[in-house]
Amino acid sequence: MSPVVCPASRTDVPATLEIYNHAVLHTTASYDLEPVSLDTRLAWFDHKQAAGWPILVLEDAGRVIGWATYGPFREKPGYAGTVEHSVYIRDGLRGAGLGTLLMNALIADATARNFHVMVGGVAADNAGSLAFHTRLGFVQVAHFRQVGRKFGRWLDLAFLQLVLDEPAGEDGKING
Ligand SMILES: CC(C)(COP(=O)(O)OP(=O)(O)OC[C@H]1O[C@@H](n2cnc3c(N)ncnc32)[C@H](O)[C@@H]1OP(=O)(O)O)[C@@H](O)C(=O)NCCC(=O)NCCS
């Protein structure tokens, strides 16, 4: 398998939506409660494209097996150096280094565009995603109690951040 990362095209939207909706239905990775419709997702894609935000897909033999994107963290202009990202790997293909491949490309994209900070909002019960982001050099900076509700229970939300242009530490890990 030699997966490649490339910009998403509109024809990739159904496959990225399939990956996303599986996570909506079965995980706390997204705080959406119901599957998103294709029309809604196409409108989301068009809006992101028009605004110049990247949507990357990970493809293997022409099949979309993951996607990642970032966009504004908060709308006020003083936050313009900060972006918030999302990343999803197809169920059944997780834990094989694919998310790392995708995030490294997304981080490189944000760095090349001179963004300063990348933020991830992760459900505090999503231990895999917390470990994944920590491994990438993200540092947890906030833990909000019970700000979400899904599957009949309150959800805590962690915020993790990566300062993109901070020099590498002595151990070679950025922010590590
Ligand atoms: C989170 C996600 C994107 C990570 O992608 P992935 O391809 O599974 O992760 P990788 O294989 O690149 O993992 C890299 C490192 O992250 C950590 N990690 C990843 N998944 C983990 C898990 N379930 N439990 C513990 N650590 C995990 C490990 O340290 C791993 O390195 P190692 O395999 O050498 O130990 C993917 O699992 C996913 O799509 N999950 C469902 C959706 C989701 O939670 N998205 C994030 C929303 S905030």
CSV table of C-alpha atoms and ligand atoms in Angstrom, one decimal:
chain,number,residue,atom,x,y,z
A,1,MET,CA,0.0,0.0,0.0
A,2,SER,CA,1.4,3.4,-0.9
A,3,PRO,CA,-1.2,6.0,0.0
A,4,VAL,CA,-0.8,9.6,-1.3
A,5,VAL,CA,-2.0,12.9,0.1
A,6,CYS,CA,-3.6,15.3,-2.3
A,7,PRO,CA,-6.1,18.2,-2.3
A,8,ALA,CA,-9.7,16.9,-2.3
A,9,SER,CA,-11.8,17.4,-5.3
A,10,ARG,CA,-15.6,17.8,-5.3
A,11,THR,CA,-15.9,14.2,-6.5
A,12,ASP,CA,-14.2,13.0,-3.3
A,13,VAL,CA,-16.9,14.5,-1.1
A,14,PRO,CA,-19.2,11.4,-1.0
A,15,ALA,CA,-16.2,9.2,0.2
A,16,THR,CA,-15.1,11.7,2.8
A,17,LEU,CA,-18.7,12.0,4.0
A,18,GLU,CA,-19.0,8.3,4.4
A,19,ILE,CA,-15.9,8.3,6.6
A,20,TYR,CA,-17.2,11.2,8.6
A,21,ASN,CA,-20.7,9.9,9.0
A,22,HIS,CA,-19.4,6.6,10.3
A,23,ALA,CA,-17.6,8.5,13.0
A,24,VAL,CA,-20.7,10.6,13.7
A,25,LEU,CA,-22.8,7.5,14.3
A,26,HIS,CA,-20.3,5.5,16.3
A,27,THR,CA,-17.8,7.8,18.1
A,28,THR,CA,-17.5,11.1,20.0
A,29,ALA,CA,-14.9,12.3,17.5
A,30,SER,CA,-17.6,14.7,16.1
A,31,TYR,CA,-20.3,16.4,18.2
A,32,ASP,CA,-22.7,16.1,15.2
A,33,LEU,CA,-25.5,13.9,16.4
A,34,GLU,CA,-27.0,12.8,13.1
A,35,PRO,CA,-25.3,11.9,9.8
A,36,VAL,CA,-24.7,14.9,7.5
A,37,SER,CA,-26.5,14.9,4.1
A,38,LEU,CA,-24.5,15.0,0.9
A,39,ASP,CA,-26.0,18.3,-0.1
A,40,THR,CA,-24.9,19.9,3.2
A,41,ARG,CA,-21.5,18.4,2.8
A,42,LEU,CA,-21.1,19.7,-0.8
A,43,ALA,CA,-22.1,23.2,0.4
A,44,TRP,CA,-19.5,22.9,3.1
A,45,PHE,CA,-16.9,21.9,0.6
A,46,ASP,CA,-17.8,24.8,-1.8
A,47,HIS,CA,-17.7,27.2,1.1
A,48,LYS,CA,-14.2,26.0,2.2
A,49,GLN,CA,-12.9,26.1,-1.3
A,50,ALA,CA,-14.2,29.6,-1.9
A,51,ALA,CA,-12.5,30.7,1.3
A,52,GLY,CA,-9.2,29.1,0.4
A,53,TRP,CA,-9.1,26.6,3.2
A,54,PRO,CA,-7.4,23.3,2.4
A,55,ILE,CA,-9.1,19.9,2.4
A,56,LEU,CA,-6.7,17.1,2.0
A,57,VAL,CA,-7.5,13.5,1.2
A,58,LEU,CA,-5.5,10.4,1.6
A,59,GLU,CA,-5.9,8.0,-1.3
A,60,ASP,CA,-4.8,4.4,-1.8
A,61,ALA,CA,-5.3,2.9,-5.3
A,62,GLY,CA,-7.8,5.6,-6.1
A,63,ARG,CA,-9.8,5.0,-2.9
A,64,VAL,CA,-10.2,7.8,-0.3
A,65,ILE,CA,-9.2,6.4,3.1
A,66,GLY,CA,-8.9,9.6,5.1
A,67,TRP,CA,-9.3,13.3,5.0
A,68,ALA,CA,-8.2,16.3,7.0
A,69,THR,CA,-8.9,20.0,6.9
A,70,TYR,CA,-8.4,23.2,8.9
A,71,GLY,CA,-10.3,26.5,9.0
A,72,PRO,CA,-10.7,29.5,11.3
A,73,PHE,CA,-10.3,29.0,15.1
A,74,ARG,CA,-12.3,32.0,16.0
A,75,GLU,CA,-13.7,34.7,13.6
A,76,LYS,CA,-12.3,37.9,15.1
A,77,PRO,CA,-9.3,39.2,13.0
A,78,GLY,CA,-6.9,39.0,16.0
A,79,TYR,CA,-7.2,35.2,15.7
A,80,ALA,CA,-6.1,35.1,12.1
A,81,GLY,CA,-2.8,33.3,12.9
A,82,THR,CA,-4.6,30.4,14.4
A,83,VAL,CA,-6.5,27.5,12.7
A,84,GLU,CA,-8.5,24.6,14.0
A,85,HIS,CA,-8.3,21.2,12.2
A,86,SER,CA,-10.2,17.9,11.8
A,87,VAL,CA,-8.8,14.6,10.8
A,88,TYR,CA,-10.5,11.3,10.0
A,89,ILE,CA,-9.2,7.9,8.9
A,90,ARG,CA,-11.6,5.3,7.5
A,91,ASP,CA,-12.7,2.8,10.2
A,92,GLY,CA,-10.8,-0.4,9.9
A,93,LEU,CA,-7.6,1.3,8.7
A,94,ARG,CA,-6.7,3.2,11.9
A,95,GLY,CA,-3.5,2.6,13.9
A,96,ALA,CA,-1.4,2.0,10.8
A,97,GLY,CA,0.3,5.4,10.6
A,98,LEU,CA,-2.1,6.9,8.0
A,99,GLY,CA,-3.4,9.7,10.3
A,100,THR,CA,0.2,10.7,10.9
A,101,LEU,CA,0.9,10.8,7.2
A,102,LEU,CA,-2.2,13.0,6.7
A,103,MET,CA,-1.5,15.3,9.7
A,104,ASN,CA,2.1,15.8,8.7
A,105,ALA,CA,0.9,17.1,5.3
A,106,LEU,CA,-1.7,19.3,6.9
A,107,ILE,CA,0.8,20.7,9.4
A,108,ALA,CA,3.2,21.4,6.5
A,109,ASP,CA,0.5,23.1,4.6
A,110,ALA,CA,-0.4,25.4,7.5
A,111,THR,CA,3.3,26.1,8.2
A,112,ALA,CA,3.9,27.0,4.5
A,113,ARG,CA,1.0,29.5,4.7
A,114,ASN,CA,2.6,31.1,7.8
A,115,PHE,CA,-0.1,30.2,10.3
A,116,HIS,CA,1.3,30.3,13.8
A,117,VAL,CA,-0.9,27.9,15.8
A,118,MET,CA,-3.0,24.8,15.1
A,119,VAL,CA,-5.7,23.8,17.5
A,120,GLY,CA,-7.6,20.6,17.9
A,121,GLY,CA,-10.8,20.1,19.8
A,122,VAL,CA,-10.9,16.5,21.0
A,123,ALA,CA,-13.6,14.7,23.1
A,124,ALA,CA,-11.9,14.0,26.4
A,125,ASP,CA,-13.0,10.3,26.2
A,126,ASN,CA,-11.3,9.9,22.8
A,127,ALA,CA,-8.1,8.5,24.2
A,128,GLY,CA,-6.8,7.4,20.8
A,129,SER,CA,-7.0,10.9,19.4
A,130,LEU,CA,-5.5,12.5,22.5
A,131,ALA,CA,-2.5,10.1,22.2
A,132,PHE,CA,-2.3,10.7,18.5
A,133,HIS,CA,-2.2,14.5,18.8
A,134,THR,CA,0.3,14.2,21.7
A,135,ARG,CA,2.5,12.0,19.5
A,136,LEU,CA,2.4,14.8,16.9
A,137,GLY,CA,3.7,17.3,19.4
A,138,PHE,CA,0.3,18.9,20.3
A,139,VAL,CA,0.0,20.0,24.0
A,140,GLN,CA,-3.2,19.9,25.9
A,141,VAL,CA,-4.1,23.4,27.0
A,142,ALA,CA,-7.7,23.2,28.1
A,143,HIS,CA,-10.3,20.8,29.4
A,144,PHE,CA,-13.9,21.9,29.3
A,145,ARG,CA,-16.3,20.0,31.5
A,146,GLN,CA,-19.6,18.7,30.1
A,147,VAL,CA,-19.8,21.2,27.2
A,148,GLY,CA,-21.2,18.6,24.8
A,149,ARG,CA,-23.9,15.9,25.0
A,150,LYS,CA,-24.1,12.7,22.9
A,151,PHE,CA,-25.1,9.1,23.4
A,152,GLY,CA,-27.1,10.2,26.4
A,153,ARG,CA,-24.2,11.5,28.4
A,154,TRP,CA,-22.2,14.7,28.9
A,155,LEU,CA,-19.0,15.1,27.0
A,156,ASP,CA,-15.9,16.9,28.2
A,157,LEU,CA,-13.8,18.6,25.5
A,158,ALA,CA,-10.0,19.0,25.4
A,159,PHE,CA,-8.2,21.6,23.4
A,160,LEU,CA,-4.7,20.8,22.2
A,161,GLN,CA,-2.4,23.2,20.4
A,162,LEU,CA,0.7,23.0,18.3
A,163,VAL,CA,2.8,26.2,17.8
A,164,LEU,CA,3.9,25.7,14.2
A,165,ASP,CA,6.9,27.9,14.0
A,166,GLU,CA,8.4,27.3,17.4
A,167,PRO,CA,12.0,25.9,17.2
A,168,ALA,CA,12.5,22.2,17.8
A,169,GLY,CA,13.3,21.3,21.4
A,170,GLU,CA,16.5,19.6,22.5
A,171,ASP,CA,14.9,16.2,21.9
A,172,GLY,CA,14.1,17.3,18.4
A,173,LYS,CA,10.3,17.3,18.9
A,174,ILE,CA,8.5,20.5,18.2
A,175,ASN,CA,6.6,21.7,21.4
A,176,GLY,CA,7.6,18.3,22.9
B,1,LIG,C1,-7.4,9.8,15.4
B,1,LIG,C2,-7.0,9.3,14.1
B,1,LIG,C3,-7.1,10.3,13.0
B,1,LIG,C4,-5.5,8.8,14.2
B,1,LIG,O1,-5.1,8.3,12.9
B,1,LIG,P1,-4.4,6.8,12.9
B,1,LIG,O2,-4.0,6.5,11.5
B,1,LIG,O3,-5.4,5.9,13.6
B,1,LIG,O4,-3.2,7.1,13.8
B,1,LIG,P2,-1.6,6.6,13.6
B,1,LIG,O5,-1.6,5.2,13.2
B,1,LIG,O6,-1.0,7.6,12.7
B,1,LIG,O7,-1.1,6.8,15.1
B,1,LIG,C5,0.1,7.5,15.4
B,1,LIG,C6,0.3,7.4,16.9
B,1,LIG,O8,-0.9,8.0,17.6
B,1,LIG,C7,-1.2,7.2,18.8
B,1,LIG,N1,-2.5,6.5,18.6
B,1,LIG,C8,-3.2,6.5,17.5
B,1,LIG,N2,-4.4,5.9,17.7
B,1,LIG,C9,-4.3,5.4,19.0
B,1,LIG,C10,-5.2,4.7,19.8
B,1,LIG,N3,-6.4,4.3,19.4
B,1,LIG,N4,-4.8,4.5,21.1
B,1,LIG,C11,-3.7,4.9,21.6
B,1,LIG,N5,-2.8,5.6,20.8
B,1,LIG,C12,-3.1,5.9,19.6
B,1,LIG,C13,0.0,6.2,18.9
B,1,LIG,O9,1.0,6.8,19.7
B,1,LIG,C14,0.4,6.1,17.5
B,1,LIG,O10,1.7,5.7,17.3
B,1,LIG,P3,2.2,4.2,17.5
B,1,LIG,O11,1.3,3.4,16.6
B,1,LIG,O12,3.6,4.2,17.0
B,1,LIG,O13,2.0,3.8,18.9
B,1,LIG,C15,-7.9,8.0,13.6
B,1,LIG,O14,-7.7,7.0,14.6
B,1,LIG,C16,-9.3,8.3,13.5
B,1,LIG,O15,-9.8,8.7,12.4
B,1,LIG,N6,-10.1,8.1,14.6
B,1,LIG,C17,-11.6,8.4,14.5
B,1,LIG,C18,-11.9,9.9,14.3
B,1,LIG,C19,-11.2,10.8,15.2
B,1,LIG,O16,-11.1,10.5,16.4
B,1,LIG,N7,-10.6,11.9,14.7
B,1,LIG,C20,-10.0,12.9,15.5
B,1,LIG,C21,-11.1,13.8,16.0
B,1,LIG,S1,-10.4,15.0,17.2
